[in-house]
GROMACS .gro file of C-alpha atoms in nm:
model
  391
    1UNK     CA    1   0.254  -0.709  -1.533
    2UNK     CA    2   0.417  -0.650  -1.860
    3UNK     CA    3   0.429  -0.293  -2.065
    4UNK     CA    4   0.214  -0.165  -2.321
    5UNK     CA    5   0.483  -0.211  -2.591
    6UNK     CA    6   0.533  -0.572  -2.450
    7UNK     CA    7   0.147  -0.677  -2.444
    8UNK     CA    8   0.153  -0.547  -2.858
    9UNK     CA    9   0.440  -0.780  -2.942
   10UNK     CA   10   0.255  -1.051  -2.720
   11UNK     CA   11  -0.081  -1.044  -2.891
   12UNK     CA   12   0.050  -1.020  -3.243
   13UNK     CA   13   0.013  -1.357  -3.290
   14UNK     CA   14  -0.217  -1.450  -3.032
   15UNK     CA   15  -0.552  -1.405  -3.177
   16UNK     CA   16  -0.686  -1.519  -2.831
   17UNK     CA   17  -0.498  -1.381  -2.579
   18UNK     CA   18  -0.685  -1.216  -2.290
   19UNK     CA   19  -0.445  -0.941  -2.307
   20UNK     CA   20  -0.686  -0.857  -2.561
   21UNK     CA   21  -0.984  -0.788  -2.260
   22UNK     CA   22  -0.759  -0.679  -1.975
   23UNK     CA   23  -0.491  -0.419  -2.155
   24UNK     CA   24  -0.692  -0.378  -2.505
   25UNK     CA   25  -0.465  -0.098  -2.634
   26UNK     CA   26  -0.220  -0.423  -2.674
   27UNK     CA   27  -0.441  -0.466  -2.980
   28UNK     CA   28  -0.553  -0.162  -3.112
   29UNK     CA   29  -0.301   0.052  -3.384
   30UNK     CA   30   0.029   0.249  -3.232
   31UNK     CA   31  -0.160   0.546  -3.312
   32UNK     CA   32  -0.494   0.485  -3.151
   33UNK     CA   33  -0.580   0.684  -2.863
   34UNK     CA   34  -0.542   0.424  -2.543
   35UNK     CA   35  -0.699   0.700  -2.323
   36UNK     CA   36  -1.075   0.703  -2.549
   37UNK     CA   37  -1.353   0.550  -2.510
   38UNK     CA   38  -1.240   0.307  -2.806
   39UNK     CA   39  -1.025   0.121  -2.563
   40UNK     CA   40  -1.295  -0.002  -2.340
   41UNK     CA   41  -1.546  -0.075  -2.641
   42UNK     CA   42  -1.238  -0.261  -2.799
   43UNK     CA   43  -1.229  -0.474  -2.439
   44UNK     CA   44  -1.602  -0.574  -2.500
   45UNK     CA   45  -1.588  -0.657  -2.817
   46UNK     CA   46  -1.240  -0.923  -2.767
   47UNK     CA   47  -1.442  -1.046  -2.465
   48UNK     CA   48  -1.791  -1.109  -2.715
   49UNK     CA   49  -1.536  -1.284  -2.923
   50UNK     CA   50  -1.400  -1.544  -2.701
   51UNK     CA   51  -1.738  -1.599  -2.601
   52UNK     CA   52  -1.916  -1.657  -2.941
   53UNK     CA   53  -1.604  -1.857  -3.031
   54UNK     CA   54  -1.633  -2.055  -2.717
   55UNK     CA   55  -1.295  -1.954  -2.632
   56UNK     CA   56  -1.395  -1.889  -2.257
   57UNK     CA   57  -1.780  -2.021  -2.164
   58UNK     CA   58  -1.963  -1.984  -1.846
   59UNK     CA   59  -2.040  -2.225  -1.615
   60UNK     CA   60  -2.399  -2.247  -1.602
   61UNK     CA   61  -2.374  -2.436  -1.267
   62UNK     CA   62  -2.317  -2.205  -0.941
   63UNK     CA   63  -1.941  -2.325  -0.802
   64UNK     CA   64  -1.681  -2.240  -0.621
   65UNK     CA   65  -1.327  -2.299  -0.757
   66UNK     CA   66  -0.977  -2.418  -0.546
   67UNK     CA   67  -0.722  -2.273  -0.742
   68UNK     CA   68  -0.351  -2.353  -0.666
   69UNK     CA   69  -0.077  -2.155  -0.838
   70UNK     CA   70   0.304  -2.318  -0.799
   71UNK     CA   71   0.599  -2.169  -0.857
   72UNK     CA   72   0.926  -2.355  -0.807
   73UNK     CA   73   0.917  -2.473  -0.487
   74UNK     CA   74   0.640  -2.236  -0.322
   75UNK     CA   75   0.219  -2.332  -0.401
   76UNK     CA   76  -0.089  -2.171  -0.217
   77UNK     CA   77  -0.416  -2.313  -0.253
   78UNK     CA   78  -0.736  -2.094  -0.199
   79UNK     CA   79  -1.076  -2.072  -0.286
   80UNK     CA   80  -1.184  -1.867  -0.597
   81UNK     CA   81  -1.555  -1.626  -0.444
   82UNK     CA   82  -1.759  -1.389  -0.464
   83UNK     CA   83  -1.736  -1.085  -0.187
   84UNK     CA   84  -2.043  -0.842  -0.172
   85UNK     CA   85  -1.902  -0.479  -0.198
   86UNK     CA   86  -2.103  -0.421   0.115
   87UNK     CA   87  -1.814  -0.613   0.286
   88UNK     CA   88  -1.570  -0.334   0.134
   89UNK     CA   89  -1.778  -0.046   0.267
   90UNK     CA   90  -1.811  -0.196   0.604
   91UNK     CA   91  -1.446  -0.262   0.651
   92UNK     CA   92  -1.445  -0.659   0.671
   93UNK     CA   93  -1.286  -0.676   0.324
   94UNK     CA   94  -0.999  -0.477   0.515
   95UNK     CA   95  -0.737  -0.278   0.286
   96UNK     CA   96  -0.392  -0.168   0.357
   97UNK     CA   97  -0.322   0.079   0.075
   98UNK     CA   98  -0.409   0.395  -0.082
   99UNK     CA   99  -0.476   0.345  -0.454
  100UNK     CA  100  -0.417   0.606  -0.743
  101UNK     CA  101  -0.732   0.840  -0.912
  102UNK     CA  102  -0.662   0.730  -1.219
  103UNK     CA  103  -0.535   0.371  -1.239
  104UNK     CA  104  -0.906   0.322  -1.034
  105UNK     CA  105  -1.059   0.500  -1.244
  106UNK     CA  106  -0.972   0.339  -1.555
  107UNK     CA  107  -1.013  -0.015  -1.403
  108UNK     CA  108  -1.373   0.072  -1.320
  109UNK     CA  109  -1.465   0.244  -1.638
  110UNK     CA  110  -1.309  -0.097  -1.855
  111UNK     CA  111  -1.543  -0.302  -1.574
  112UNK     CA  112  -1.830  -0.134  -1.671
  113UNK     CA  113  -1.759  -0.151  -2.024
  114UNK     CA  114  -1.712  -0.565  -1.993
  115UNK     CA  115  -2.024  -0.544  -1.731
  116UNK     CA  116  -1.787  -0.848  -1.554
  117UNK     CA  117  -1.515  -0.870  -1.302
  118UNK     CA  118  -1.225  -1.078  -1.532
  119UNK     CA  119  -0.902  -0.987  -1.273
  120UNK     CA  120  -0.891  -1.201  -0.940
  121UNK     CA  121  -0.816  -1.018  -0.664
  122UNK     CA  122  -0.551  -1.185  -0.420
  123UNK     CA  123  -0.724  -1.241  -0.067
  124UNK     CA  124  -0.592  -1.375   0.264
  125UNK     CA  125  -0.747  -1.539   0.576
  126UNK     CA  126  -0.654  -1.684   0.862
  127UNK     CA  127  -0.649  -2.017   0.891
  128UNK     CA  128  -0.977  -2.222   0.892
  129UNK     CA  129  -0.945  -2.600   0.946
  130UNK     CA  130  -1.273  -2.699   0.794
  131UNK     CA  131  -1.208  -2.497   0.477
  132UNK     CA  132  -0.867  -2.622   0.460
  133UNK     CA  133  -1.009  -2.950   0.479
  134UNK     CA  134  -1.227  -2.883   0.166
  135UNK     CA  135  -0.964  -2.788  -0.012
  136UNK     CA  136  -0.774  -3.076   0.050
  137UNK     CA  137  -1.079  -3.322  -0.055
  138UNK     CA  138  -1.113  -3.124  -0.390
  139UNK     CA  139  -0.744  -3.141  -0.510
  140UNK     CA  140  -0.740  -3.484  -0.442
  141UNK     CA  141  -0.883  -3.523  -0.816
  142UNK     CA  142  -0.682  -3.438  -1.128
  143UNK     CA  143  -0.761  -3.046  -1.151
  144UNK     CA  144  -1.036  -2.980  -1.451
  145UNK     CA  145  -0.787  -2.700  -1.557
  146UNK     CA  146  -0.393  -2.684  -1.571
  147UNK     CA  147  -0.209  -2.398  -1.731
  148UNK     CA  148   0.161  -2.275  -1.730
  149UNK     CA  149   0.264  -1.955  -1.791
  150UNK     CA  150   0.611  -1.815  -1.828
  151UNK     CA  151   0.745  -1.433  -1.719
  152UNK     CA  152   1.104  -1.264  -1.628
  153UNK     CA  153   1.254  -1.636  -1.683
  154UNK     CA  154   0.961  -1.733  -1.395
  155UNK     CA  155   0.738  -2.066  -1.454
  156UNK     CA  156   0.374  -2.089  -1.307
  157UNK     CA  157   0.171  -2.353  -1.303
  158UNK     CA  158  -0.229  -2.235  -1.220
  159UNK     CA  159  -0.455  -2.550  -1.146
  160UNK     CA  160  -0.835  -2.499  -1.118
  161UNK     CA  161  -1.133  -2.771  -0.948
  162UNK     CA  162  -1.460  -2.638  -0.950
  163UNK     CA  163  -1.651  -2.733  -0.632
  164UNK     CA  164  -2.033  -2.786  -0.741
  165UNK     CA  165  -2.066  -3.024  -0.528
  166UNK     CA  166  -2.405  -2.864  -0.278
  167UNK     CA  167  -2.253  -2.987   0.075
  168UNK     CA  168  -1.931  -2.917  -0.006
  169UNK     CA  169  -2.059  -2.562  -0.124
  170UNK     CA  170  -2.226  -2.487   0.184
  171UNK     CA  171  -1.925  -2.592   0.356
  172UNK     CA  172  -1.748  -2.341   0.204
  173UNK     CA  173  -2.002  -2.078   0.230
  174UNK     CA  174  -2.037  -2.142   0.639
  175UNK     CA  175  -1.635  -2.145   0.651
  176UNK     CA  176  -1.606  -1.812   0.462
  177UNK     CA  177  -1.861  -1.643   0.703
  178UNK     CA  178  -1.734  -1.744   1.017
  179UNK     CA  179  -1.371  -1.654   0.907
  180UNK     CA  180  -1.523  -1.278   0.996
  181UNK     CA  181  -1.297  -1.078   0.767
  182UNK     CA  182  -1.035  -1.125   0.461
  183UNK     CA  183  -0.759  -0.930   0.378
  184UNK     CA  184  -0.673  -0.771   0.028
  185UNK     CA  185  -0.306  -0.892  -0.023
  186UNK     CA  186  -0.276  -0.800  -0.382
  187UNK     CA  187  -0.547  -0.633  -0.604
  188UNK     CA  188  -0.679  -0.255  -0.438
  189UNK     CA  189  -0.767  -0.146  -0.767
  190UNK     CA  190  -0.929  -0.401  -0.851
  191UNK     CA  191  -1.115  -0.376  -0.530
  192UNK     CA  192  -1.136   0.006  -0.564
  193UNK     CA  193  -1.253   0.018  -0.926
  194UNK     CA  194  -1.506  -0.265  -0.893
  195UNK     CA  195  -1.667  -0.102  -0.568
  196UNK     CA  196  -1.709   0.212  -0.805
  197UNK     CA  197  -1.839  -0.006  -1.106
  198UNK     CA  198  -2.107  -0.118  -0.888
  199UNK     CA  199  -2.199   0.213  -0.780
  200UNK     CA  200  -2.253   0.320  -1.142
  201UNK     CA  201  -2.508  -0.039  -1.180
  202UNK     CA  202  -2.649  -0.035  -0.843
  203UNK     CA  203  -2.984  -0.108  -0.985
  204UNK     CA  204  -2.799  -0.448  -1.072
  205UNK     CA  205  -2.788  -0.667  -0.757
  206UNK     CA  206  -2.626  -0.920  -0.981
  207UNK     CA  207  -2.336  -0.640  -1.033
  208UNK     CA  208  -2.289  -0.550  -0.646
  209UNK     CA  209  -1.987  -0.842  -0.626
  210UNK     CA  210  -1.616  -0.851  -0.669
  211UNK     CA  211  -1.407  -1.137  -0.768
  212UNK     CA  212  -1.117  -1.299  -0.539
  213UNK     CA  213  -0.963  -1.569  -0.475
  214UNK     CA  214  -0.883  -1.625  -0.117
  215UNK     CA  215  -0.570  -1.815   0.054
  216UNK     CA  216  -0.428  -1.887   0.362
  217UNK     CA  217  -0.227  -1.623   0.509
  218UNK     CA  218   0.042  -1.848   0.566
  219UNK     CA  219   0.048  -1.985   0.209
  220UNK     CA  220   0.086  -1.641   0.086
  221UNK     CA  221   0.499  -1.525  -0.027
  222UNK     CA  222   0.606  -1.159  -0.053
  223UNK     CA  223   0.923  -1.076  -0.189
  224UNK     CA  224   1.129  -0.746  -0.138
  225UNK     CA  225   0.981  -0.413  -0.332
  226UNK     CA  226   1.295  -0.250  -0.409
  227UNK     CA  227   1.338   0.123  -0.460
  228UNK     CA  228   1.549   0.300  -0.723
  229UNK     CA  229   1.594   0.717  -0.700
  230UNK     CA  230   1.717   0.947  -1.006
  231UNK     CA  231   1.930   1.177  -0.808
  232UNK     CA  232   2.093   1.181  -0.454
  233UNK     CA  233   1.948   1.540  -0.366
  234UNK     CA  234   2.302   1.750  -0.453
  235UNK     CA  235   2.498   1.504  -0.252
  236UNK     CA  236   2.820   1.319  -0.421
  237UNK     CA  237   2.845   0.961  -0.347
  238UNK     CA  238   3.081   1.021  -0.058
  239UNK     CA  239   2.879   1.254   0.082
  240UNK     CA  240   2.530   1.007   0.071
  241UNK     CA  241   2.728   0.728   0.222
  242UNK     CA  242   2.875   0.966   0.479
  243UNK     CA  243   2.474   1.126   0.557
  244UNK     CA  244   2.380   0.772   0.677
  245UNK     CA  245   2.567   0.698   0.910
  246UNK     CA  246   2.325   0.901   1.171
  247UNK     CA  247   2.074   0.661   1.158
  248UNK     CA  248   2.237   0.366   1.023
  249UNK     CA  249   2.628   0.135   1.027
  250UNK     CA  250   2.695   0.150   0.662
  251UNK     CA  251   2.980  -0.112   0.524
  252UNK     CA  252   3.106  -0.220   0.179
  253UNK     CA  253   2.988  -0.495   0.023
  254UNK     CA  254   3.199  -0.720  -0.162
  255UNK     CA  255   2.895  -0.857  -0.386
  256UNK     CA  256   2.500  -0.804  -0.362
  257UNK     CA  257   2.373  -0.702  -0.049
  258UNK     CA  258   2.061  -0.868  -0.034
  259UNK     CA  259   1.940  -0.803   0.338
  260UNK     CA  260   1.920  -1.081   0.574
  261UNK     CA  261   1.654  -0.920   0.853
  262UNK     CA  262   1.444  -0.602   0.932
  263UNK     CA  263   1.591  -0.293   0.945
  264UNK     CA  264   1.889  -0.378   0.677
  265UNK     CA  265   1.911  -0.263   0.379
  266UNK     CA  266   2.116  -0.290   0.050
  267UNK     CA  267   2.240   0.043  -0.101
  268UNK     CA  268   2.387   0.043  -0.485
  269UNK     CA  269   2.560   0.328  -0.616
  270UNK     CA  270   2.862   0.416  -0.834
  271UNK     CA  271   2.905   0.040  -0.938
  272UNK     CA  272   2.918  -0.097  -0.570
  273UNK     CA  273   2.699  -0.275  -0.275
  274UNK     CA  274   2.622  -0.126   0.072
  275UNK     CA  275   2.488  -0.307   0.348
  276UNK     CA  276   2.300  -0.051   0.558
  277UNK     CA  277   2.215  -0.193   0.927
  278UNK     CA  278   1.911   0.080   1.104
  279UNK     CA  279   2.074   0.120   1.441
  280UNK     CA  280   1.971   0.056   1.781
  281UNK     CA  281   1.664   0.231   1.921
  282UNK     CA  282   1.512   0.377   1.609
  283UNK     CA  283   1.225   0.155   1.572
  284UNK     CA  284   0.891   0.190   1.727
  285UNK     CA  285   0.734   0.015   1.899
  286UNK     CA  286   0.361  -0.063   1.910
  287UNK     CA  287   0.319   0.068   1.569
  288UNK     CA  288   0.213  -0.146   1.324
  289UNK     CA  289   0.288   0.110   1.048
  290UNK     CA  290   0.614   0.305   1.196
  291UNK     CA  291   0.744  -0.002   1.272
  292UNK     CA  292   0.750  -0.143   0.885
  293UNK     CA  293   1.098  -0.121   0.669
  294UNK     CA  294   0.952   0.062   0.395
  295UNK     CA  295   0.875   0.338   0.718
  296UNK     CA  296   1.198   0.334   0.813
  297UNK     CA  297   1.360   0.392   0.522
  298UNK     CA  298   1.160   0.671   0.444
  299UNK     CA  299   1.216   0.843   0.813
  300UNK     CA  300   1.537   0.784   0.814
  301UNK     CA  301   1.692   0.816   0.443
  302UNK     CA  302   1.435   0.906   0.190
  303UNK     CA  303   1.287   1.214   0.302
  304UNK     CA  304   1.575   1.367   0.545
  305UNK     CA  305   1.868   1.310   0.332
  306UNK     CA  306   1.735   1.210  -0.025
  307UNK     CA  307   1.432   1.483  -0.014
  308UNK     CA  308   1.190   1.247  -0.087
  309UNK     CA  309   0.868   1.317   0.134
  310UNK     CA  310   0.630   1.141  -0.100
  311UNK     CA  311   0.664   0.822  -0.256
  312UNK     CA  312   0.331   0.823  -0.446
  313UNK     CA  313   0.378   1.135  -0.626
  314UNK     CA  314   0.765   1.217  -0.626
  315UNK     CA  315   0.854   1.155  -0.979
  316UNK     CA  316   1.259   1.039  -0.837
  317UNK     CA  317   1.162   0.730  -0.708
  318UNK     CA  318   1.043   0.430  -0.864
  319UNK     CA  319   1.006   0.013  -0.754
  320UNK     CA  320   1.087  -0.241  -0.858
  321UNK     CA  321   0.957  -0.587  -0.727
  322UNK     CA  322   1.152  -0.855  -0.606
  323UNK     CA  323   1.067  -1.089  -0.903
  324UNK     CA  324   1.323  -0.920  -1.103
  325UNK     CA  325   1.635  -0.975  -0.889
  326UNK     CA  326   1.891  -0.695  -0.769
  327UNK     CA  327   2.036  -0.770  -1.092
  328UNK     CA  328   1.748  -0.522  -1.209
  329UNK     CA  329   1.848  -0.312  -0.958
  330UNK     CA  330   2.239  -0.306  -1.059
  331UNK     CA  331   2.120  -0.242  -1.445
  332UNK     CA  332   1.885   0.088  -1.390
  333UNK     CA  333   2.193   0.245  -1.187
  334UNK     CA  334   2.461   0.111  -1.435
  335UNK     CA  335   2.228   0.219  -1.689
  336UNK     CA  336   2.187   0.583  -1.570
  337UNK     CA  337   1.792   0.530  -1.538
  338UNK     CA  338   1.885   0.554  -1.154
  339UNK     CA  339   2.165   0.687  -0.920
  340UNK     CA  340   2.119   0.496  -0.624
  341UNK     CA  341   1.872   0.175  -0.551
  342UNK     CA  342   1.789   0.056  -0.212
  343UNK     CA  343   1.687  -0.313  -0.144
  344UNK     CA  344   1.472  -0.415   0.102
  345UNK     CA  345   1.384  -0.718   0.358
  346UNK     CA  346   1.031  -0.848   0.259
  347UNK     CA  347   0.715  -0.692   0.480
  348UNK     CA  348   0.629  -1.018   0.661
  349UNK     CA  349   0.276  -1.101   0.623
  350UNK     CA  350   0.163  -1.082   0.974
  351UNK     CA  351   0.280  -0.746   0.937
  352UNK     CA  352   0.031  -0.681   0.690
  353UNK     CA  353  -0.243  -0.851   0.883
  354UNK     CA  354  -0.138  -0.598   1.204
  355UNK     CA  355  -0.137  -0.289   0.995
  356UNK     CA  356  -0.500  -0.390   0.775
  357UNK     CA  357  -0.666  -0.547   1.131
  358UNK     CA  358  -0.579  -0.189   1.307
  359UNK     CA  359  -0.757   0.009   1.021
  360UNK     CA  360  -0.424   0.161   0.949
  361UNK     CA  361  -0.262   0.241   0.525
  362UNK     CA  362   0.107   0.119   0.474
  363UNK     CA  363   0.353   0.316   0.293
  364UNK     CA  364   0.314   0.307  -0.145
  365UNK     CA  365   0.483  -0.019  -0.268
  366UNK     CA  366   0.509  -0.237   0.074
  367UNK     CA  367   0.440  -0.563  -0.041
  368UNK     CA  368   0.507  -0.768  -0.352
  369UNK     CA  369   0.317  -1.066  -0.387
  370UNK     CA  370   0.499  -1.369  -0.605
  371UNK     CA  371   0.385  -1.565  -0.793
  372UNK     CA  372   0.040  -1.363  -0.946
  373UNK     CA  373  -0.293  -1.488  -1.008
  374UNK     CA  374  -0.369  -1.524  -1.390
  375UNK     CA  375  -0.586  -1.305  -1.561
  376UNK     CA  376  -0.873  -1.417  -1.728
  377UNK     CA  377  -0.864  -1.764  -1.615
  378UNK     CA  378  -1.185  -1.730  -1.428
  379UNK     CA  379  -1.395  -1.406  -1.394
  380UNK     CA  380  -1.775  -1.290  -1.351
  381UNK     CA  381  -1.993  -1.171  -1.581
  382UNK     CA  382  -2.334  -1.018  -1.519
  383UNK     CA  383  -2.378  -0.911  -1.882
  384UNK     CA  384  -2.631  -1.206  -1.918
  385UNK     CA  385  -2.761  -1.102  -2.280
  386UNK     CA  386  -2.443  -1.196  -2.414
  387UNK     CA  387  -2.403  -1.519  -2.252
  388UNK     CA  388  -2.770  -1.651  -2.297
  389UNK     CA  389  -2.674  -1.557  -2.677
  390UNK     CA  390  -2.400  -1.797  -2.641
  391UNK     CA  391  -2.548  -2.115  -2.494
   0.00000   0.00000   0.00000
């Protein structure tokens, strides 16, 4: 989550930041080539480090882990796994996005490079009362790791219990199975890229895994994913405002317009709010996908009136999660980065569920998932010559 140029100022002085495995260009020269095989030989080599050093060390005892993350007043607790890829492939690890060429297939090249899985994929289940009731017996002890880390003004605090103990393991283990599917909230290139790492070691049955960590689906908080545009498609301002009002009742603001309900939307454009209301009749029903916001707006205002048929590949729009405010909004447009930005009611969760049970993709940049799992704070290795060198 942070920028190349960002990551280089963060490692500077951070001889053991795991920046240094997960973006490694954040510590190789301005003028290195992030795109060569350098980078991913520069991953293995910080990740040989921390284990030498003892920085990170593997547990040499087969566990599961609860791991709560807390942010202000919202915590989910889950269970930190292991899903076979075979549960990818068969559709009971169920997806609801498209992922891009290239961001999977860098992912997968650095996992193969590490030969371990060091990003946690965000997972969701429904609810399970025997598993939740494991999870509440483990965090009754004081966690065996407690971290904070601080972004965009944002405090996390990530909390980790292993779970060695053998019934409480097969507890888990007979909970997982009969849950009958999970659902990737936040991590498809993760997903993606480690399905294709495995592929490339498939003679490794100790490499045919990927690493989540799984939470109830009602535990789970996504916040708006905001869209800002360059241009408003040869319209003036007027003009835009005036386009809308086939589809939607479009009203001044008098400060932010942060949307109260589906099918509302804030609009931000020559230094003022919008409130945007989708009128009667114009949203599907029995359509788990039609039916979403991020649909909508695209039916409705993107495509027919800002040109915009694509999101994935039109190079006017960008997002911008919900982390950063509408204040980030109001900046790119007062800035000139943007012309117009649109803010959007959250995807509800059960939305998600609909949309990934029916085998069905949602539009790019539905969902933004708040707070984030940490990197690096547990991950999988199957590159075993390295860690028997270590203990």
């Amino acid at each position: 989550m942070v920028s190349t140029d960002e990551a280089r100022a963060r490692v500077a002085d951070r001889p053991h930041d795991f920046l240094r495995v997960s973006l490694p260009e954040a510590a190789m020269p301005p003028e290195a080539d992030p795109t060569a095989g350098e980078r991913y030989r520069a991953a293995r080599c910080s990740l040989d480090d921390f284990l030498a050093q003892g920085t990170i060390a593997p547990d040499v005892q087969p566990a599961y882990y609860v791991y709560r993350v807390a942010s202000g007043s919202h915590a989910q607790t889950g269970v930190v796994l292991l899903v076979s890829v075979d549960c990818y492939r068969a559709g009971t690890l169920r997806r609801h996005e498209l992922t891009r060429p290239d961001k999977e297939t860098d992912r997968a090249l650095l996992i193969q490079a590490l030969e371990a899985q060091t990003g946690l994929v965000m997972l969701a289940h429904r609810r399970h009362f025997d598993l939740a009731a494991v999870i509440e017996e483990a965090t009754q002890a004081e966690p065996e790791c407690r971290t904070s880390l601080s972004q965009d003004g944002a405090v996390t605090e990530h909390s980790v219990w292993p779970v060695r103990d053998a019934v409480a393991v097969a507890r888990i283990t007979q909970a997982v199975a009969e849950l009958g599917e999970l659902f990737i909230a936040d991590g498809h290139h993760r997903v993606a890229a480690g399905n294709r790492a495995a592929e490339a070691f498939s003679g490794r049955p100790e490499a045919q895994w990927l690493l989540g960590a799984t939470f109830p689906a009602e535990e789970l908080r996504i916040l708006d994913y905001n869209r800002v545009v360059t241009s408003l498609n040869g319209h003036t301002p007027r003009a835009f405002l005036a386009a809308l009002n086939e589809s939607f009742e479009v009203a001044p603001s008098s400060g932010a317009a942060r949307p109260g309900r589906a099918g509302e939307f804030g609009l931000y454009l020559s230094g003022g709010w919008h409130r945007a209301r989708l009128r009667a009749g114009l949203t599907p029903d029995n359509d788990p996908v039609g039916s979403l916001d991020v649909s909508l707006l695209g039916e409705h205002l993107l495509a027919p009136i800002l040109g915009i048929e694509d999101s994935r590949t039109d190079p006017r729009i960008d997002f911008v999660g919900g982390a950063r405010g509408l204040e980030e909004l109001e900046r790119r447009v007062d800035s000139g980065d943007a012309t117009v930005a649109v803010a959007l009611y959250p995807t509800p969760m059960q939305a998600l569920m609909d949309v990934a049970g029916a085998g069905e993709i949602m539009p790019p940049k539905s969902t933004w998932f708040e707070p984030k799992l940490a990197d690096g704070l547990l991950a999988y290795s199957w590159a075993t010559e390295v860690i028997e060198n270590v203990r």
